[in-house]
JSON list of C-alpha atoms in Angstrom, two decimals:
[
{"chain": "A", "resi": 1, "resn": "MET", "atom": "CA", "xyz": [0.00, 0.00, 0.00]},
{"chain": "A", "resi": 2, "resn": "ALA", "atom": "CA", "xyz": [1.29, 3.49, -0.85]},
{"chain": "A", "resi": 3, "resn": "ASP", "atom": "CA", "xyz": [2.47, 5.74, 1.94]},
{"chain": "A", "resi": 4, "resn": "GLN", "atom": "CA", "xyz": [0.72, 8.93, 2.95]},
{"chain": "A", "resi": 5, "resn": "CYS", "atom": "CA", "xyz": [2.41, 12.19, 2.02]},
{"chain": "A", "resi": 6, "resn": "ALA", "atom": "CA", "xyz": [4.61, 13.64, 4.78]},
{"chain": "A", "resi": 7, "resn": "GLY", "atom": "CA", "xyz": [3.66, 17.22, 3.81]},
{"chain": "A", "resi": 8, "resn": "HIS", "atom": "CA", "xyz": [1.27, 19.53, 5.60]},
{"chain": "A", "resi": 9, "resn": "ARG", "atom": "CA", "xyz": [-1.66, 21.57, 4.34]},
{"chain": "A", "resi": 10, "resn": "LYS", "atom": "CA", "xyz": [-2.05, 25.32, 4.75]},
{"chain": "A", "resi": 11, "resn": "ASP", "atom": "CA", "xyz": [-4.18, 24.82, 7.84]},
{"chain": "A", "resi": 12, "resn": "GLY", "atom": "CA", "xyz": [-1.37, 22.78, 9.44]},
{"chain": "A", "resi": 13, "resn": "SER", "atom": "CA", "xyz": [-3.07, 19.40, 9.13]},
{"chain": "A", "resi": 14, "resn": "ARG", "atom": "CA", "xyz": [-1.29, 16.51, 7.48]},
{"chain": "A", "resi": 15, "resn": "CYS", "atom": "CA", "xyz": [-1.67, 16.11, 3.71]},
{"chain": "A", "resi": 16, "resn": "ARG", "atom": "CA", "xyz": [-4.00, 13.25, 2.81]},
{"chain": "A", "resi": 17, "resn": "GLY", "atom": "CA", "xyz": [-2.30, 12.68, -0.53]},
{"chain": "A", "resi": 18, "resn": "THR", "atom": "CA", "xyz": [-0.35, 9.60, -1.52]},
{"chain": "A", "resi": 19, "resn": "ALA", "atom": "CA", "xyz": [3.43, 9.86, -1.61]},
{"chain": "A", "resi": 20, "resn": "LEU", "atom": "CA", "xyz": [5.02, 9.40, -5.02]},
{"chain": "A", "resi": 21, "resn": "PRO", "atom": "CA", "xyz": [6.83, 6.09, -5.58]},
{"chain": "A", "resi": 22, "resn": "GLY", "atom": "CA", "xyz": [10.18, 6.17, -3.80]},
{"chain": "A", "resi": 23, "resn": "LYS", "atom": "CA", "xyz": [9.40, 9.56, -2.21]},
{"chain": "A", "resi": 24, "resn": "ARG", "atom": "CA", "xyz": [7.97, 10.81, 1.07]},
{"chain": "A", "resi": 25, "resn": "SER", "atom": "CA", "xyz": [5.79, 13.52, -0.52]},
{"chain": "A", "resi": 26, "resn": "CYS", "atom": "CA", "xyz": [3.01, 13.84, -3.06]},
{"chain": "A", "resi": 27, "resn": "PHE", "atom": "CA", "xyz": [3.35, 15.90, -6.26]},
{"chain": "A", "resi": 28, "resn": "ILE", "atom": "CA", "xyz": [2.22, 19.07, -4.47]},
{"chain": "A", "resi": 29, "resn": "HIS", "atom": "CA", "xyz": [4.66, 18.79, -1.56]},
{"chain": "A", "resi": 30, "resn": "ASP", "atom": "CA", "xyz": [7.73, 17.32, -3.28]},
{"chain": "A", "resi": 31, "resn": "PRO", "atom": "CA", "xyz": [10.41, 20.07, -3.34]},
{"chain": "A", "resi": 32, "resn": "ASP", "atom": "CA", "xyz": [12.13, 18.42, -6.33]},
{"chain": "A", "resi": 33, "resn": "LEU", "atom": "CA", "xyz": [9.02, 19.04, -8.44]},
{"chain": "A", "resi": 34, "resn": "ALA", "atom": "CA", "xyz": [8.61, 22.75, -7.64]},
{"chain": "A", "resi": 35, "resn": "GLN", "atom": "CA", "xyz": [9.77, 23.75, -11.15]},
{"chain": "A", "resi": 36, "resn": "ARG", "atom": "CA", "xyz": [7.22, 21.43, -12.81]},
{"chain": "A", "resi": 37, "resn": "ARG", "atom": "CA", "xyz": [4.44, 22.80, -10.59]},
{"chain": "A", "resi": 38, "resn": "GLN", "atom": "CA", "xyz": [5.42, 26.36, -11.48]},
{"chain": "A", "resi": 39, "resn": "GLU", "atom": "CA", "xyz": [5.44, 25.57, -15.21]},
{"chain": "A", "resi": 40, "resn": "GLY", "atom": "CA", "xyz": [2.04, 23.93, -14.90]},
{"chain": "A", "resi": 41, "resn": "ALA", "atom": "CA", "xyz": [0.64, 26.95, -13.08]},
{"chain": "A", "resi": 42, "resn": "ALA", "atom": "CA", "xyz": [2.04, 29.23, -15.79]},
{"chain": "A", "resi": 43, "resn": "ARG", "atom": "CA", "xyz": [0.19, 27.24, -18.46]},
{"chain": "A", "resi": 44, "resn": "GLY", "atom": "CA", "xyz": [-2.98, 27.81, -16.49]},
{"chain": "A", "resi": 45, "resn": "GLY", "atom": "CA", "xyz": [-6.22, 27.20, -18.35]},
{"chain": "A", "resi": 46, "resn": "ARG", "atom": "CA", "xyz": [-4.62, 26.67, -21.73]},
{"chain": "A", "resi": 47, "resn": "HIS", "atom": "CA", "xyz": [-4.91, 22.92, -21.28]},
{"chain": "A", "resi": 48, "resn": "LYS", "atom": "CA", "xyz": [-8.03, 22.50, -19.21]},
{"chain": "A", "resi": 49, "resn": "ALA", "atom": "CA", "xyz": [-8.82, 18.90, -18.31]},
{"chain": "A", "resi": 50, "resn": "THR", "atom": "CA", "xyz": [-12.49, 19.47, -19.17]},
{"chain": "A", "resi": 51, "resn": "GLU", "atom": "CA", "xyz": [-11.61, 20.56, -22.70]},
{"chain": "A", "resi": 52, "resn": "HIS", "atom": "CA", "xyz": [-9.39, 17.52, -23.24]},
{"chain": "A", "resi": 53, "resn": "ARG", "atom": "CA", "xyz": [-12.06, 15.19, -21.82]},
{"chain": "A", "resi": 54, "resn": "VAL", "atom": "CA", "xyz": [-14.71, 16.62, -24.15]},
{"chain": "A", "resi": 55, "resn": "ARG", "atom": "CA", "xyz": [-12.42, 16.38, -27.16]},
{"chain": "A", "resi": 56, "resn": "ARG", "atom": "CA", "xyz": [-11.53, 12.77, -26.26]},
{"chain": "A", "resi": 57, "resn": "ASP", "atom": "CA", "xyz": [-15.19, 11.85, -25.85]},
{"chain": "A", "resi": 58, "resn": "LEU", "atom": "CA", "xyz": [-16.23, 13.46, -29.15]},
{"chain": "A", "resi": 59, "resn": "ARG", "atom": "CA", "xyz": [-14.04, 11.52, -31.55]},
{"chain": "A", "resi": 60, "resn": "THR", "atom": "CA", "xyz": [-16.87, 10.57, -33.90]},
{"chain": "A", "resi": 61, "resn": "ASP", "atom": "CA", "xyz": [-18.47, 12.84, -36.48]},
{"chain": "A", "resi": 62, "resn": "ARG", "atom": "CA", "xyz": [-21.98, 11.88, -35.48]},
{"chain": "A", "resi": 63, "resn": "LEU", "atom": "CA", "xyz": [-23.40, 11.25, -32.05]},
{"chain": "A", "resi": 64, "resn": "GLU", "atom": "CA", "xyz": [-26.29, 8.98, -31.29]},
{"chain": "A", "resi": 65, "resn": "PRO", "atom": "CA", "xyz": [-29.04, 10.24, -28.94]},
{"chain": "A", "resi": 66, "resn": "GLY", "atom": "CA", "xyz": [-27.76, 8.05, -26.09]},
{"chain": "A", "resi": 67, "resn": "GLU", "atom": "CA", "xyz": [-24.26, 9.48, -26.49]},
{"chain": "A", "resi": 68, "resn": "LEU", "atom": "CA", "xyz": [-25.64, 13.03, -26.35]},
{"chain": "A", "resi": 69, "resn": "GLU", "atom": "CA", "xyz": [-27.62, 12.15, -23.25]},
{"chain": "A", "resi": 70, "resn": "GLY", "atom": "CA", "xyz": [-24.53, 10.65, -21.63]},
{"chain": "A", "resi": 71, "resn": "LEU", "atom": "CA", "xyz": [-22.43, 13.70, -22.48]},
{"chain": "A", "resi": 72, "resn": "LEU", "atom": "CA", "xyz": [-25.01, 16.07, -21.01]},
{"chain": "A", "resi": 73, "resn": "CYS", "atom": "CA", "xyz": [-25.52, 13.95, -17.87]},
{"chain": "A", "resi": 74, "resn": "ARG", "atom": "CA", "xyz": [-21.78, 13.67, -17.26]},
{"chain": "A", "resi": 75, "resn": "SER", "atom": "CA", "xyz": [-21.37, 17.41, -17.82]},
{"chain": "A", "resi": 76, "resn": "LEU", "atom": "CA", "xyz": [-24.22, 18.18, -15.44]},
{"chain": "A", "resi": 77, "resn": "VAL", "atom": "CA", "xyz": [-22.61, 16.05, -12.73]},
{"chain": "A", "resi": 78, "resn": "GLU", "atom": "CA", "xyz": [-19.20, 17.64, -13.32]},
{"chain": "A", "resi": 79, "resn": "THR", "atom": "CA", "xyz": [-20.76, 21.11, -13.08]},
{"chain": "A", "resi": 80, "resn": "ALA", "atom": "CA", "xyz": [-22.51, 20.18, -9.84]},
{"chain": "A", "resi": 81, "resn": "ARG", "atom": "CA", "xyz": [-19.18, 18.96, -8.43]},
{"chain": "A", "resi": 82, "resn": "GLY", "atom": "CA", "xyz": [-17.48, 22.20, -9.47]},
{"chain": "A", "resi": 83, "resn": "GLU", "atom": "CA", "xyz": [-15.28, 20.40, -12.02]},
{"chain": "A", "resi": 84, "resn": "MET", "atom": "CA", "xyz": [-16.81, 22.13, -15.04]},
{"chain": "A", "resi": 85, "resn": "PRO", "atom": "CA", "xyz": [-17.76, 25.80, -15.27]},
{"chain": "A", "resi": 86, "resn": "PRO", "atom": "CA", "xyz": [-21.52, 26.41, -15.68]},
{"chain": "A", "resi": 87, "resn": "ALA", "atom": "CA", "xyz": [-20.80, 28.38, -18.86]},
{"chain": "A", "resi": 88, "resn": "VAL", "atom": "CA", "xyz": [-19.32, 25.26, -20.48]},
{"chain": "A", "resi": 89, "resn": "LEU", "atom": "CA", "xyz": [-22.40, 23.22, -19.56]},
{"chain": "A", "resi": 90, "resn": "SER", "atom": "CA", "xyz": [-24.61, 25.97, -20.96]},
{"chain": "A", "resi": 91, "resn": "ALA", "atom": "CA", "xyz": [-22.66, 26.03, -24.23]},
{"chain": "A", "resi": 92, "resn": "LEU", "atom": "CA", "xyz": [-22.84, 22.24, -24.50]},
{"chain": "A", "resi": 93, "resn": "ALA", "atom": "CA", "xyz": [-26.58, 22.27, -23.86]},
{"chain": "A", "resi": 94, "resn": "ALA", "atom": "CA", "xyz": [-27.09, 24.95, -26.53]},
{"chain": "A", "resi": 95, "resn": "GLY", "atom": "CA", "xyz": [-24.99, 22.93, -28.98]},
{"chain": "A", "resi": 96, "resn": "VAL", "atom": "CA", "xyz": [-26.97, 19.77, -28.25]},
{"chain": "A", "resi": 97, "resn": "ARG", "atom": "CA", "xyz": [-30.27, 21.65, -28.75]},
{"chain": "A", "resi": 98, "resn": "ALA", "atom": "CA", "xyz": [-29.07, 22.88, -32.15]},
{"chain": "A", "resi": 99, "resn": "TYR", "atom": "CA", "xyz": [-27.81, 19.41, -33.07]},
{"chain": "A", "resi": 100, "resn": "VAL", "atom": "CA", "xyz": [-31.11, 17.79, -32.10]},
{"chain": "A", "resi": 101, "resn": "ALA", "atom": "CA", "xyz": [-33.06, 20.41, -34.06]},
{"chain": "A", "resi": 102, "resn": "VAL", "atom": "CA", "xyz": [-31.00, 19.72, -37.20]},
{"chain": "A", "resi": 103, "resn": "ARG", "atom": "CA", "xyz": [-31.42, 15.95, -36.80]},
{"chain": "A", "resi": 104, "resn": "GLU", "atom": "CA", "xyz": [-35.16, 16.28, -36.26]},
{"chain": "A", "resi": 105, "resn": "ALA", "atom": "CA", "xyz": [-35.48, 18.48, -39.35]},
{"chain": "A", "resi": 106, "resn": "GLY", "atom": "CA", "xyz": [-33.61, 15.85, -41.38]},
{"chain": "A", "resi": 107, "resn": "THR", "atom": "CA", "xyz": [-35.82, 13.10, -39.99]},
{"chain": "A", "resi": 108, "resn": "MET", "atom": "CA", "xyz": [-38.95, 15.09, -40.84]},
{"chain": "A", "resi": 109, "resn": "ASP", "atom": "CA", "xyz": [-37.70, 15.60, -44.40]},
{"chain": "A", "resi": 110, "resn": "GLU", "atom": "CA", "xyz": [-37.11, 11.84, -44.76]},
{"chain": "A", "resi": 111, "resn": "ARG", "atom": "CA", "xyz": [-40.56, 11.02, -43.39]},
{"chain": "A", "resi": 112, "resn": "LEU", "atom": "CA", "xyz": [-42.21, 13.59, -45.65]},
{"chain": "A", "resi": 113, "resn": "SER", "atom": "CA", "xyz": [-40.42, 12.15, -48.69]},
{"chain": "A", "resi": 114, "resn": "MET", "atom": "CA", "xyz": [-41.56, 8.63, -47.77]},
{"chain": "A", "resi": 115, "resn": "LEU", "atom": "CA", "xyz": [-45.17, 9.80, -47.29]},
{"chain": "A", "resi": 116, "resn": "GLU", "atom": "CA", "xyz": [-45.10, 11.58, -50.64]},
{"chain": "A", "resi": 117, "resn": "ALA", "atom": "CA", "xyz": [-43.77, 8.41, -52.30]},
{"chain": "A", "resi": 118, "resn": "VAL", "atom": "CA", "xyz": [-46.53, 6.32, -50.68]},
{"chain": "A", "resi": 119, "resn": "ALA", "atom": "CA", "xyz": [-49.14, 8.88, -51.79]},
{"chain": "A", "resi": 120, "resn": "GLU", "atom": "CA", "xyz": [-47.81, 8.70, -55.37]},
{"chain": "A", "resi": 121, "resn": "LEU", "atom": "CA", "xyz": [-48.01, 4.89, -55.29]},
{"chain": "A", "resi": 122, "resn": "GLU", "atom": "CA", "xyz": [-51.58, 5.00, -53.97]},
{"chain": "A", "resi": 123, "resn": "LYS", "atom": "CA", "xyz": [-52.50, 7.54, -56.63]},
{"chain": "A", "resi": 124, "resn": "ALA", "atom": "CA", "xyz": [-50.99, 5.39, -59.40]},
{"chain": "A", "resi": 125, "resn": "ARG", "atom": "CA", "xyz": [-52.68, 2.29, -58.01]},
{"chain": "A", "resi": 126, "resn": "SER", "atom": "CA", "xyz": [-56.14, 3.91, -57.95]},
{"chain": "A", "resi": 127, "resn": "ALA", "atom": "CA", "xyz": [-55.84, 5.32, -61.47]}
]
């Protein structure tokens, strides 16, 4: 089992993190990794985990309704946990609404074309 980090939190309590392999401290408290932490902080939001997760999850050109539902549900949970900004959830929801509207319009066009074809067949049959 991995050892607990030997570092301390700002409030003075012991860090609950797991020590890195072969070390006594976690990533946050390891003095040898201070430069890496500083570089990561400098990059800031340029490489947000949420953005990478969304890009990874959206590798296909077309999403099925269940996939859209899963994406929205996961995003809602992440927003509730504070892991995703509400603005991102709002943008995703707006995008999904537009996507659904376009798909529904395409479906309606297909159904209308099929009904017109059936009507033409019925007309030809009765003539």
